[in-house]
Amino acid sequence: MVDQVTFKAGGNDRAYNVLTGSVGPQVVDIRKFYAETGMFTFDPGFTSTASCESALTYIDGDEGVLLHRGYPIGELAEHSSFMEVSYLLLNGELPSGAELDTFKSTITRHTMLHEQLMTFYRGFRRDAHPMAIMCGVVGALSAFYHDSTDIADPTHRKISSHRLIAKMPTIAAAAYKYSIGQPFVYPDNSLSYTGNFLRMTFGVPAEKYEVNPIVEKALDRIFILHADHEQNASTSTVRLAGSSGANPFACMAAGIACLWGPAHGGANEAALNMLHEIGTPDRIPHYIERAKDKNDPFRLMGFGHRVYKNYDPRATVMQQTVRELFKELKVTDPVFEVALQLEDMALNDPYFIEKKLFPNVDFYSGVVLSAIGFPTTMFTVLFALARTVGWVAQWNEMISDPNQKIGRPRQLYTGPTQRDYVTVGKR
Ligand code: ACO
């Protein structure tokens, strides 16, 4: 442990305090660096920069550890529920039985959408990607709920948070229904959060829908695995958008836009597409060679992570979830066999060992989601649904932080220096 770090700048020594969290690397406090040295620090991609203080989620990427409010993800996935983890992330502690019941009933009471919002869907083409619809409809929530827009008021923030968590399944299911030309299914408050989502997605008004408890449990676990993940790209986007005091629904739409990219939430869709393209185990070596070839842009999707340089603990649970679901539903999928053999081959290949590339959460999530019946275009939507809890909790934490400022990174300018304007005829 060190207390201070000294920089030599222009012949002067400048000492900067080192901050210590409850666990994890120490952090050099460079807030006065520019004022004292006239220099900025340079860190594209924020690989060495802590952008905020947070008490929500801790990751040790080298050891493959992920804790929410101190609780390991494996224990939460095995024993908890998505509603309980949501309460934990929002409030800091696990709820009592009565607190959990109250929370569930509050969320349940917010599941319906303003009826006018349903007309938004009809403005989209039927073949629109559901993430495009999610961006639009979630952003549009900001035009509907005017009674809770004072972000300085904790009660307003709480109401907005509950609305977002509760309405996201309804919005996501409606995006799916619209894409397949079926009528929207309204929420049924007698069902669990996850059961309700399954019914709104796969049920039709003409028939009674029975929620399969095995599928409900597996999907609830998938939601837990995606609930929060520290200062990832979409969460940082939500924080940055929210740092200006922007409307919370608009901030979530910004998070959804960021999550959509194939290097982030879109990787589960890309990973399953890749597994289908590989098709049979005998073709795996060819794809491993392609992933290693510097002249080929192909990468093994669902492999590698900015933070995890060890097995992503969520991937462990995800692989176990596939096994359990397949066993209980008595189904098989040749793609799962391809995934297992691909993982095995990559983990024994010097390229992947040296670069510390392991399966991430997205490697197996596509296999399990498609076994449940979701089309690939819905995978990132499900991720957004679950991650909404993390975005909301992180946004709340940021607004409550007395040290919070508008986010404003600096730059290393490499463009032209000042020059005189030349009129068009003289150029
Ligand atoms: N396949 C082959 N090589 C890879 C892969 C991969 N999946 N991932 C990284 N590498 C190689 C890179 O080519 C690079 O090699 P080099 O040092 O010889 O240039 C080295 O490993 C480091 O990779 P970077 O891209 O610099 O690492 P970074 O931390 O910036 O990227 C990322 C992490 C984007 C996740 C990357 O591993 C990747 O593209 N993986 C595939 C996409 C994916 O699965 N994304 C999901 C992330 S998890 C999530 O968002 C929930």
Tab-separated table of C-alpha atoms and ligand atoms in Angstrom:
chain	number	residue	atom	x	y	z
A	1	MET	CA	0.000	0.000	0.000
A	2	VAL	CA	1.277	3.499	-0.820
A	3	ASP	CA	-0.060	6.865	0.403
A	4	GLN	CA	1.264	9.087	-2.355
A	5	VAL	CA	2.666	8.953	-5.869
A	6	THR	CA	5.108	11.598	-7.075
A	7	PHE	CA	5.301	12.840	-10.667
A	8	LYS	CA	8.311	14.788	-11.918
A	9	ALA	CA	6.918	17.568	-14.112
A	10	GLY	CA	9.007	20.493	-15.429
A	11	GLY	CA	11.676	20.019	-12.768
A	12	ASN	CA	9.094	20.028	-9.978
A	13	ASP	CA	7.996	17.071	-7.924
A	14	ARG	CA	4.241	16.873	-7.522
A	15	ALA	CA	2.780	14.477	-4.983
A	16	TYR	CA	-0.655	12.986	-5.483
A	17	ASN	CA	-2.650	11.143	-2.848
A	18	VAL	CA	-3.469	7.516	-3.416
A	19	LEU	CA	-7.008	6.440	-2.507
A	20	THR	CA	-7.777	3.006	-1.094
A	21	GLY	CA	-11.118	1.270	-1.633
A	22	SER	CA	-12.515	-1.603	0.438
A	23	VAL	CA	-10.839	-4.082	-1.960
A	24	GLY	CA	-9.095	-3.830	-5.341
A	25	PRO	CA	-6.280	-1.727	-6.809
A	26	GLN	CA	-5.414	1.605	-5.217
A	27	VAL	CA	-6.300	4.715	-7.211
A	28	VAL	CA	-4.130	7.812	-7.781
A	29	ASP	CA	-6.174	10.973	-7.202
A	30	ILE	CA	-5.197	13.196	-10.149
A	31	ARG	CA	-8.057	15.691	-9.861
A	32	LYS	CA	-5.598	18.576	-9.441
A	33	PHE	CA	-3.128	17.284	-12.024
A	34	TYR	CA	-4.022	19.745	-14.788
A	35	ALA	CA	-4.233	22.748	-12.438
A	36	GLU	CA	-0.805	21.907	-11.014
A	37	THR	CA	1.096	20.713	-14.099
A	38	GLY	CA	-0.804	22.163	-17.097
A	39	MET	CA	-0.921	18.627	-18.540
A	40	PHE	CA	-3.677	16.099	-19.101
A	41	THR	CA	-3.371	12.349	-18.687
A	42	PHE	CA	-3.956	10.177	-21.784
A	43	ASP	CA	-6.026	7.003	-21.451
A	44	PRO	CA	-8.127	6.115	-24.521
A	45	GLY	CA	-10.649	3.412	-23.670
A	46	PHE	CA	-10.187	4.233	-19.952
A	47	THR	CA	-8.017	1.179	-19.389
A	48	SER	CA	-6.383	2.734	-16.303
A	49	THR	CA	-8.913	5.324	-15.223
A	50	ALA	CA	-11.466	5.082	-12.411
A	51	SER	CA	-14.283	7.404	-13.459
A	52	CYS	CA	-16.243	7.324	-10.208
A	53	GLU	CA	-16.535	5.940	-6.701
A	54	SER	CA	-19.011	3.062	-6.453
A	55	ALA	CA	-20.202	0.615	-3.788
A	56	LEU	CA	-22.299	-1.578	-6.075
A	57	THR	CA	-20.221	-4.147	-7.923
A	58	TYR	CA	-16.676	-5.409	-7.584
A	59	ILE	CA	-14.746	-7.353	-10.221
A	60	ASP	CA	-11.335	-8.960	-9.887
A	61	GLY	CA	-10.660	-9.810	-13.519
A	62	ASP	CA	-7.441	-11.725	-12.816
A	63	GLU	CA	-9.123	-14.031	-10.314
A	64	GLY	CA	-12.488	-14.251	-12.107
A	65	VAL	CA	-14.435	-12.719	-9.195
A	66	LEU	CA	-17.709	-10.778	-9.491
A	67	LEU	CA	-19.472	-9.487	-6.365
A	68	HIS	CA	-22.691	-7.499	-6.089
A	69	ARG	CA	-22.722	-5.529	-2.824
A	70	GLY	CA	-20.185	-8.127	-1.620
A	71	TYR	CA	-22.147	-11.261	-2.623
A	72	PRO	CA	-20.501	-13.611	-5.196
A	73	ILE	CA	-22.414	-13.928	-8.466
A	74	GLY	CA	-22.359	-17.743	-8.258
A	75	GLU	CA	-24.176	-17.692	-4.878
A	76	LEU	CA	-26.714	-15.141	-6.086
A	77	ALA	CA	-27.377	-17.141	-9.265
A	78	GLU	CA	-27.893	-20.330	-7.274
A	79	HIS	CA	-29.948	-19.101	-4.319
A	80	SER	CA	-31.445	-15.713	-5.153
A	81	SER	CA	-33.981	-14.312	-7.640
A	82	PHE	CA	-33.731	-11.441	-10.094
A	83	MET	CA	-36.161	-9.363	-7.988
A	84	GLU	CA	-34.063	-9.929	-4.873
A	85	VAL	CA	-30.827	-9.038	-6.694
A	86	SER	CA	-32.530	-5.905	-8.035
A	87	TYR	CA	-33.478	-4.889	-4.499
A	88	LEU	CA	-29.923	-5.610	-3.348
A	89	LEU	CA	-28.368	-3.478	-6.088
A	90	LEU	CA	-30.776	-0.601	-5.509
A	91	ASN	CA	-30.736	-0.615	-1.702
A	92	GLY	CA	-27.369	-2.061	-0.689
A	93	GLU	CA	-28.669	-4.936	1.484
A	94	LEU	CA	-30.638	-8.124	0.919
A	95	PRO	CA	-34.325	-7.565	1.745
A	96	SER	CA	-36.284	-9.174	4.577
A	97	GLY	CA	-39.208	-11.348	3.428
A	98	ALA	CA	-41.642	-8.448	3.950
A	99	GLU	CA	-39.383	-5.958	2.134
A	100	LEU	CA	-39.061	-8.331	-0.818
A	101	ASP	CA	-42.850	-8.794	-1.018
A	102	THR	CA	-43.390	-5.028	-0.973
A	103	PHE	CA	-40.732	-4.506	-3.657
A	104	LYS	CA	-42.212	-7.194	-5.906
A	105	SER	CA	-45.695	-5.763	-5.543
A	106	THR	CA	-44.431	-2.220	-6.327
A	107	ILE	CA	-42.672	-3.415	-9.471
A	108	THR	CA	-45.711	-5.455	-10.487
A	109	ARG	CA	-47.965	-2.396	-10.202
A	110	HIS	CA	-45.820	-0.483	-12.728
A	111	THR	CA	-45.688	-3.096	-15.505
A	112	MET	CA	-48.309	-1.544	-17.786
A	113	LEU	CA	-47.360	1.054	-20.393
A	114	HIS	CA	-49.250	4.251	-21.095
A	115	GLU	CA	-51.651	3.162	-23.851
A	116	GLN	CA	-50.503	6.009	-26.123
A	117	LEU	CA	-46.998	4.579	-26.006
A	118	MET	CA	-48.232	1.436	-27.769
A	119	THR	CA	-48.842	3.513	-30.895
A	120	PHE	CA	-45.087	4.225	-31.120
A	121	TYR	CA	-44.452	0.666	-32.236
A	122	ARG	CA	-46.528	1.139	-35.357
A	123	GLY	CA	-44.082	3.813	-36.540
A	124	PHE	CA	-41.378	1.164	-36.965
A	125	ARG	CA	-40.988	-1.201	-39.898
A	126	ARG	CA	-41.862	-4.779	-38.947
A	127	ASP	CA	-38.313	-5.865	-39.807
A	128	ALA	CA	-36.685	-3.247	-37.540
A	129	HIS	CA	-34.114	-4.690	-35.127
A	130	PRO	CA	-35.805	-4.902	-31.698
A	131	MET	CA	-32.869	-2.939	-30.201
A	132	ALA	CA	-33.747	-0.050	-32.535
A	133	ILE	CA	-37.306	-0.224	-31.214
A	134	MET	CA	-36.040	-0.408	-27.619
A	135	CYS	CA	-33.915	2.741	-28.070
A	136	GLY	CA	-36.892	4.624	-29.476
A	137	VAL	CA	-39.586	3.444	-27.078
A	138	VAL	CA	-37.495	3.686	-23.891
A	139	GLY	CA	-36.393	7.211	-24.904
A	140	ALA	CA	-40.052	8.035	-25.518
A	141	LEU	CA	-40.898	7.181	-21.891
A	142	SER	CA	-39.367	10.588	-21.095
A	143	ALA	CA	-42.331	12.187	-22.858
A	144	PHE	CA	-44.883	10.351	-20.701
A	145	TYR	CA	-44.041	10.390	-17.003
A	146	HIS	CA	-43.904	14.040	-15.961
A	147	ASP	CA	-44.720	13.438	-12.289
A	148	SER	CA	-41.255	12.127	-11.387
A	149	THR	CA	-38.719	14.198	-13.313
A	150	ASP	CA	-37.076	16.080	-10.419
A	151	ILE	CA	-33.875	14.035	-10.277
A	152	ALA	CA	-32.742	15.908	-7.132
A	153	ASP	CA	-35.702	14.392	-5.262
A	154	PRO	CA	-34.933	10.830	-4.042
A	155	THR	CA	-38.637	9.896	-4.154
A	156	HIS	CA	-38.882	10.951	-7.797
A	157	ARG	CA	-35.748	8.966	-8.594
A	158	LYS	CA	-37.192	5.920	-6.844
A	159	ILE	CA	-40.444	6.112	-8.813
A	160	SER	CA	-38.558	6.470	-12.117
A	161	SER	CA	-36.318	3.537	-11.165
A	162	HIS	CA	-39.279	1.289	-10.374
A	163	ARG	CA	-41.035	2.305	-13.580
A	164	LEU	CA	-37.987	1.505	-15.670
A	165	ILE	CA	-37.407	-1.929	-14.119
A	166	ALA	CA	-41.115	-2.790	-14.316
A	167	LYS	CA	-41.819	-1.564	-17.850
A	168	MET	CA	-38.739	-2.939	-19.568
A	169	PRO	CA	-40.169	-6.502	-19.947
A	170	THR	CA	-43.415	-5.096	-21.340
A	171	ILE	CA	-41.497	-2.924	-23.827
A	172	ALA	CA	-39.176	-5.788	-24.820
A	173	ALA	CA	-41.998	-8.308	-25.302
A	174	ALA	CA	-43.999	-5.788	-27.361
A	175	ALA	CA	-40.949	-5.210	-29.615
A	176	TYR	CA	-40.886	-8.963	-30.273
A	177	LYS	CA	-44.637	-9.243	-30.827
A	178	TYR	CA	-44.532	-6.354	-33.270
A	179	SER	CA	-41.724	-7.992	-35.267
A	180	ILE	CA	-43.718	-11.213	-35.749
A	181	GLY	CA	-47.044	-9.488	-36.373
A	182	GLN	CA	-48.823	-10.854	-33.297
A	183	PRO	CA	-51.009	-8.771	-30.956
A	184	PHE	CA	-49.376	-7.260	-27.884
A	185	VAL	CA	-49.990	-9.281	-24.716
A	186	TYR	CA	-50.674	-7.148	-21.643
A	187	PRO	CA	-49.028	-7.934	-18.289
A	188	ASP	CA	-50.589	-10.404	-15.866
A	189	ASN	CA	-49.826	-9.288	-12.329
A	190	SER	CA	-50.445	-12.729	-10.864
A	191	LEU	CA	-47.184	-13.941	-12.427
A	192	SER	CA	-43.574	-13.460	-11.370
A	193	TYR	CA	-41.430	-10.799	-13.087
A	194	THR	CA	-39.840	-13.422	-15.334
A	195	GLY	CA	-42.980	-15.531	-15.788
A	196	ASN	CA	-44.867	-12.424	-16.857
A	197	PHE	CA	-42.194	-11.622	-19.426
A	198	LEU	CA	-42.354	-15.166	-20.840
A	199	ARG	CA	-46.142	-14.924	-21.169
A	200	MET	CA	-46.019	-11.483	-22.819
A	201	THR	CA	-43.399	-12.827	-25.261
A	202	PHE	CA	-44.667	-16.297	-26.112
A	203	GLY	CA	-48.356	-16.166	-25.134
A	204	VAL	CA	-51.212	-15.183	-27.436
A	205	PRO	CA	-54.549	-13.674	-26.387
A	206	ALA	CA	-56.460	-16.616	-27.891
A	207	GLU	CA	-54.919	-19.235	-25.616
A	208	LYS	CA	-54.065	-19.729	-21.973
A	209	TYR	CA	-50.303	-19.631	-21.472
A	210	GLU	CA	-48.734	-21.895	-18.860
A	211	VAL	CA	-45.364	-20.674	-17.643
A	212	ASN	CA	-42.857	-23.557	-17.608
A	213	PRO	CA	-41.178	-23.295	-14.163
A	214	ILE	CA	-37.894	-24.778	-15.487
A	215	VAL	CA	-37.657	-22.166	-18.230
A	216	GLU	CA	-38.765	-19.437	-15.798
A	217	LYS	CA	-35.966	-20.364	-13.370
A	218	ALA	CA	-33.330	-20.517	-16.128
A	219	LEU	CA	-34.325	-17.135	-17.552
A	220	ASP	CA	-34.465	-15.554	-14.098
A	221	ARG	CA	-30.909	-16.773	-13.534
A	222	ILE	CA	-29.819	-15.288	-16.874
A	223	PHE	CA	-31.298	-11.959	-15.743
A	224	ILE	CA	-29.278	-12.196	-12.494
A	225	LEU	CA	-26.077	-12.821	-14.483
A	226	HIS	CA	-26.652	-9.650	-16.511
A	227	ALA	CA	-27.958	-7.363	-13.765
A	228	ASP	CA	-24.838	-5.215	-13.317
A	229	HIS	CA	-21.197	-5.234	-14.279
A	230	GLU	CA	-19.427	-2.234	-12.788
A	231	GLN	CA	-18.356	0.623	-15.118
A	232	ASN	CA	-18.743	-1.144	-18.496
A	233	ALA	CA	-19.359	0.856	-21.681
A	234	SER	CA	-23.164	1.074	-21.450
A	235	THR	CA	-23.167	1.842	-17.713
A	236	SER	CA	-20.535	4.542	-18.243
A	237	THR	CA	-22.737	5.889	-21.045
A	238	VAL	CA	-25.736	6.074	-18.703
A	239	ARG	CA	-23.613	7.803	-16.066
A	240	LEU	CA	-22.156	10.272	-18.578
A	241	ALA	CA	-25.575	11.097	-20.034
A	242	GLY	CA	-27.028	11.409	-16.528
A	243	SER	CA	-24.163	13.617	-15.319
A	244	SER	CA	-25.684	16.569	-17.155
A	245	GLY	CA	-28.935	16.118	-15.214
A	246	ALA	CA	-30.699	14.576	-18.219
A	247	ASN	CA	-34.034	12.788	-17.954
A	248	PRO	CA	-33.492	9.219	-16.608
A	249	PHE	CA	-35.521	7.527	-19.363
A	250	ALA	CA	-33.435	9.310	-22.022
A	251	CYS	CA	-30.259	8.196	-20.185
A	252	MET	CA	-31.403	4.557	-20.328
A	253	ALA	CA	-32.033	4.910	-24.076
A	254	ALA	CA	-28.384	6.043	-24.385
A	255	GLY	CA	-27.306	2.925	-22.449
A	256	ILE	CA	-29.349	0.702	-24.763
A	257	ALA	CA	-27.706	2.298	-27.823
A	258	CYS	CA	-24.247	1.562	-26.412
A	259	LEU	CA	-25.131	-1.986	-25.391
A	260	TRP	CA	-26.269	-2.818	-28.921
A	261	GLY	CA	-22.699	-2.903	-30.338
A	262	PRO	CA	-21.101	-6.295	-31.192
A	263	ALA	CA	-18.127	-5.635	-28.903
A	264	HIS	CA	-20.552	-5.304	-25.956
A	265	GLY	CA	-24.104	-6.681	-25.582
A	266	GLY	CA	-24.393	-7.639	-29.247
A	267	ALA	CA	-21.705	-10.304	-28.766
A	268	ASN	CA	-24.172	-13.020	-27.682
A	269	GLU	CA	-25.998	-12.730	-31.013
A	270	ALA	CA	-22.644	-12.746	-32.835
A	271	ALA	CA	-21.412	-15.739	-30.787
A	272	LEU	CA	-24.414	-17.914	-31.653
A	273	ASN	CA	-24.219	-16.906	-35.322
A	274	MET	CA	-20.555	-17.931	-35.246
A	275	LEU	CA	-21.332	-21.311	-33.637
A	276	HIS	CA	-23.951	-21.984	-36.330
A	277	GLU	CA	-21.483	-20.969	-39.025
A	278	ILE	CA	-18.898	-23.394	-37.622
A	279	GLY	CA	-21.672	-26.004	-37.597
A	280	THR	CA	-19.701	-29.187	-36.824
A	281	PRO	CA	-16.728	-29.914	-34.528
A	282	ASP	CA	-14.429	-30.881	-37.439
A	283	ARG	CA	-14.523	-27.259	-38.677
A	284	ILE	CA	-13.385	-25.780	-35.325
A	285	PRO	CA	-9.597	-25.872	-36.036
A	286	HIS	CA	-10.127	-23.761	-39.177
A	287	TYR	CA	-11.924	-21.056	-37.156
A	288	ILE	CA	-9.310	-21.134	-34.393
A	289	GLU	CA	-6.624	-20.556	-37.030
A	290	ARG	CA	-8.645	-17.660	-38.472
A	291	ALA	CA	-9.004	-16.064	-34.993
A	292	LYS	CA	-5.218	-16.224	-34.559
A	293	ASP	CA	-4.431	-14.799	-38.000
A	294	LYS	CA	-3.479	-11.107	-37.683
A	295	ASN	CA	-4.532	-10.525	-41.314
A	296	ASP	CA	-8.019	-11.901	-40.750
A	297	PRO	CA	-10.467	-9.621	-38.884
A	298	PHE	CA	-12.328	-12.685	-37.529
A	299	ARG	CA	-12.410	-13.003	-33.729
A	300	LEU	CA	-13.877	-15.781	-31.616
A	301	MET	CA	-17.062	-14.101	-30.451
A	302	GLY	CA	-17.855	-14.693	-26.789
A	303	PHE	CA	-14.128	-14.950	-26.078
A	304	GLY	CA	-11.971	-12.355	-24.341
A	305	HIS	CA	-12.918	-9.518	-22.046
A	306	ARG	CA	-11.487	-6.127	-21.171
A	307	VAL	CA	-11.519	-6.938	-17.454
A	308	TYR	CA	-11.530	-10.745	-17.084
A	309	LYS	CA	-8.143	-12.287	-17.738
A	310	ASN	CA	-9.497	-15.517	-16.296
A	311	TYR	CA	-12.736	-17.487	-16.731
A	312	ASP	CA	-15.711	-15.070	-16.575
A	313	PRO	CA	-17.616	-16.375	-13.506
A	314	ARG	CA	-20.889	-15.682	-15.329
A	315	ALA	CA	-19.805	-18.017	-18.151
A	316	THR	CA	-19.391	-20.834	-15.593
A	317	VAL	CA	-22.980	-20.373	-14.383
A	318	MET	CA	-24.226	-19.969	-17.953
A	319	GLN	CA	-22.648	-23.238	-19.072
A	320	GLN	CA	-24.179	-25.006	-16.052
A	321	THR	CA	-27.579	-23.436	-16.884
A	322	VAL	CA	-27.436	-24.832	-20.436
A	323	ARG	CA	-26.641	-28.305	-19.094
A	324	GLU	CA	-29.478	-28.197	-16.530
A	325	LEU	CA	-32.028	-26.798	-18.975
A	326	PHE	CA	-31.192	-29.324	-21.678
A	327	LYS	CA	-31.366	-32.187	-19.155
A	328	GLU	CA	-34.674	-31.097	-17.648
A	329	LEU	CA	-36.320	-30.289	-20.964
A	330	LYS	CA	-34.759	-33.405	-22.505
A	331	VAL	CA	-33.428	-31.470	-25.493
A	332	THR	CA	-30.104	-31.519	-27.306
A	333	ASP	CA	-28.528	-28.990	-29.629
A	334	PRO	CA	-25.473	-29.790	-31.791
A	335	VAL	CA	-24.408	-26.146	-31.398
A	336	PHE	CA	-23.787	-26.741	-27.672
A	337	GLU	CA	-21.420	-29.582	-28.544
A	338	VAL	CA	-19.585	-27.250	-30.964
A	339	ALA	CA	-19.369	-24.613	-28.197
A	340	LEU	CA	-17.949	-27.081	-25.646
A	341	GLN	CA	-15.339	-28.415	-28.059
A	342	LEU	CA	-14.418	-24.932	-29.272
A	343	GLU	CA	-13.898	-23.801	-25.684
A	344	ASP	CA	-11.794	-26.855	-24.929
A	345	MET	CA	-9.597	-26.375	-28.001
A	346	ALA	CA	-9.129	-22.643	-27.467
A	347	LEU	CA	-8.269	-23.034	-23.779
A	348	ASN	CA	-5.483	-25.445	-24.757
A	349	ASP	CA	-4.100	-23.270	-27.545
A	350	PRO	CA	-0.958	-21.192	-26.749
A	351	TYR	CA	-2.423	-18.071	-28.490
A	352	PHE	CA	-5.453	-17.969	-26.187
A	353	ILE	CA	-3.410	-18.998	-23.127
A	354	GLU	CA	-0.811	-16.242	-23.676
A	355	LYS	CA	-3.398	-13.540	-24.287
A	356	LYS	CA	-5.528	-14.785	-21.379
A	357	LEU	CA	-8.615	-15.144	-23.547
A	358	PHE	CA	-11.424	-17.088	-21.851
A	359	PRO	CA	-15.137	-17.540	-22.624
A	360	ASN	CA	-17.215	-14.574	-21.457
A	361	VAL	CA	-20.888	-14.546	-20.429
A	362	ASP	CA	-21.973	-14.284	-24.058
A	363	PHE	CA	-20.354	-17.510	-25.201
A	364	TYR	CA	-23.119	-19.757	-23.821
A	365	SER	CA	-26.000	-17.308	-23.370
A	366	GLY	CA	-27.052	-17.557	-27.025
A	367	VAL	CA	-27.301	-21.363	-26.782
A	368	VAL	CA	-29.604	-21.199	-23.769
A	369	LEU	CA	-31.729	-18.309	-25.059
A	370	SER	CA	-32.322	-19.997	-28.380
A	371	ALA	CA	-33.269	-23.240	-26.550
A	372	ILE	CA	-35.921	-21.209	-24.687
A	373	GLY	CA	-37.248	-20.021	-28.063
A	374	PHE	CA	-35.870	-16.485	-28.442
A	375	PRO	CA	-34.680	-15.446	-31.919
A	376	THR	CA	-31.096	-14.125	-32.013
A	377	THR	CA	-32.242	-10.528	-32.509
A	378	MET	CA	-33.856	-10.649	-29.040
A	379	PHE	CA	-30.681	-11.674	-27.200
A	380	THR	CA	-29.342	-8.160	-26.681
A	381	VAL	CA	-32.846	-6.991	-25.767
A	382	LEU	CA	-32.876	-9.489	-22.883
A	383	PHE	CA	-29.471	-8.231	-21.818
A	384	ALA	CA	-30.798	-4.638	-21.843
A	385	LEU	CA	-33.855	-5.687	-19.847
A	386	ALA	CA	-31.719	-7.176	-17.078
A	387	ARG	CA	-28.988	-4.523	-17.176
A	388	THR	CA	-31.602	-1.807	-16.651
A	389	VAL	CA	-31.388	-2.614	-12.932
A	390	GLY	CA	-27.639	-1.931	-12.928
A	391	TRP	CA	-28.009	1.230	-15.006
A	392	VAL	CA	-30.702	2.557	-12.679
A	393	ALA	CA	-28.758	1.687	-9.528
A	394	GLN	CA	-25.553	3.270	-10.890
A	395	TRP	CA	-27.438	6.363	-12.064
A	396	ASN	CA	-29.005	6.743	-8.600
A	397	GLU	CA	-25.643	6.302	-6.919
A	398	MET	CA	-24.117	8.978	-9.160
A	399	ILE	CA	-26.876	11.534	-8.571
A	400	SER	CA	-26.668	10.983	-4.785
A	401	ASP	CA	-22.873	11.488	-4.795
A	402	PRO	CA	-22.036	14.983	-3.461
A	403	ASN	CA	-18.815	14.965	-5.553
A	404	GLN	CA	-20.721	14.314	-8.782
A	405	LYS	CA	-19.826	16.626	-11.692
A	406	ILE	CA	-20.793	16.689	-15.331
A	407	GLY	CA	-18.521	14.222	-17.186
A	408	ARG	CA	-16.117	16.077	-19.452
A	409	PRO	CA	-13.033	14.170	-20.705
A	410	ARG	CA	-10.126	16.106	-22.243
A	411	GLN	CA	-8.116	15.256	-25.359
A	412	LEU	CA	-4.720	15.221	-27.054
A	413	TYR	CA	-5.343	17.588	-29.948
A	414	THR	CA	-3.550	16.613	-33.191
A	415	GLY	CA	-5.464	18.792	-35.725
A	416	PRO	CA	-4.261	21.981	-37.468
A	417	THR	CA	-3.144	24.906	-35.355
A	418	GLN	CA	-4.844	28.297	-35.816
A	419	ARG	CA	-4.924	29.527	-39.451
A	420	ASP	CA	-6.744	32.264	-41.380
A	421	TYR	CA	-9.984	31.606	-43.219
A	422	VAL	CA	-9.656	31.740	-47.041
A	423	THR	CA	-12.756	32.634	-49.099
A	424	VAL	CA	-13.977	29.942	-51.493
A	425	GLY	CA	-12.787	31.708	-54.690
A	426	LYS	CA	-9.208	31.899	-53.384
A	427	ARG	CA	-8.851	28.222	-52.379
B	1	ACO	N1	-10.453	-13.741	-30.696
B	1	ACO	C1	-9.168	-13.656	-31.114
B	1	ACO	N2	-8.271	-12.773	-30.622
B	1	ACO	C2	-8.694	-11.934	-29.647
B	1	ACO	C3	-10.023	-11.969	-29.156
B	1	ACO	C4	-10.909	-12.919	-29.715
B	1	ACO	N3	-12.179	-12.997	-29.294
B	1	ACO	N4	-10.170	-11.029	-28.197
B	1	ACO	C5	-8.985	-10.411	-28.098
B	1	ACO	N5	-8.083	-10.961	-28.958
B	1	ACO	C6	-6.669	-10.588	-29.111
B	1	ACO	C7	-6.536	-9.284	-29.869
B	1	ACO	O1	-6.383	-9.489	-31.253
B	1	ACO	C8	-5.310	-8.671	-29.238
B	1	ACO	O2	-4.189	-9.283	-29.800
B	1	ACO	P1	-2.797	-8.437	-29.978
B	1	ACO	O3	-2.366	-8.080	-28.594
B	1	ACO	O4	-1.885	-9.399	-30.669
B	1	ACO	O5	-3.157	-7.233	-30.818
B	1	ACO	C9	-5.381	-9.135	-27.780
B	1	ACO	O6	-6.168	-10.345	-27.807
B	1	ACO	C10	-6.050	-8.117	-26.854
B	1	ACO	O7	-7.325	-7.768	-27.400
B	1	ACO	P2	-7.951	-6.305	-27.312
B	1	ACO	O8	-9.015	-6.177	-28.357
B	1	ACO	O9	-6.858	-5.290	-27.319
B	1	ACO	O10	-8.596	-6.347	-25.862
B	1	ACO	P3	-9.750	-5.422	-25.334
B	1	ACO	O11	-9.704	-5.532	-23.847
B	1	ACO	O12	-9.691	-4.069	-25.925
B	1	ACO	O13	-11.062	-6.126	-25.938
B	1	ACO	C11	-12.992	-7.449	-26.243
B	1	ACO	C12	-11.926	-6.938	-25.252
B	1	ACO	C13	-13.596	-6.279	-27.059
B	1	ACO	C14	-14.147	-8.081	-25.444
B	1	ACO	C15	-12.341	-8.491	-27.182
B	1	ACO	O14	-11.811	-9.566	-26.435
B	1	ACO	C16	-13.305	-9.013	-28.249
B	1	ACO	O15	-13.476	-8.382	-29.294
B	1	ACO	N6	-13.972	-10.193	-27.977
B	1	ACO	C17	-14.972	-10.699	-28.892
B	1	ACO	C18	-16.287	-9.936	-28.667
B	1	ACO	C19	-16.980	-10.315	-27.363
B	1	ACO	O16	-17.098	-11.486	-27.035
B	1	ACO	N7	-17.484	-9.281	-26.637
B	1	ACO	C20	-18.231	-9.487	-25.404
B	1	ACO	C21	-17.580	-8.829	-24.238
B	1	ACO	S1	-18.432	-9.246	-22.766
B	1	ACO	C22	-19.756	-8.219	-22.725
B	1	ACO	O17	-19.831	-7.157	-23.272
B	1	ACO	C23	-20.878	-8.715	-21.917
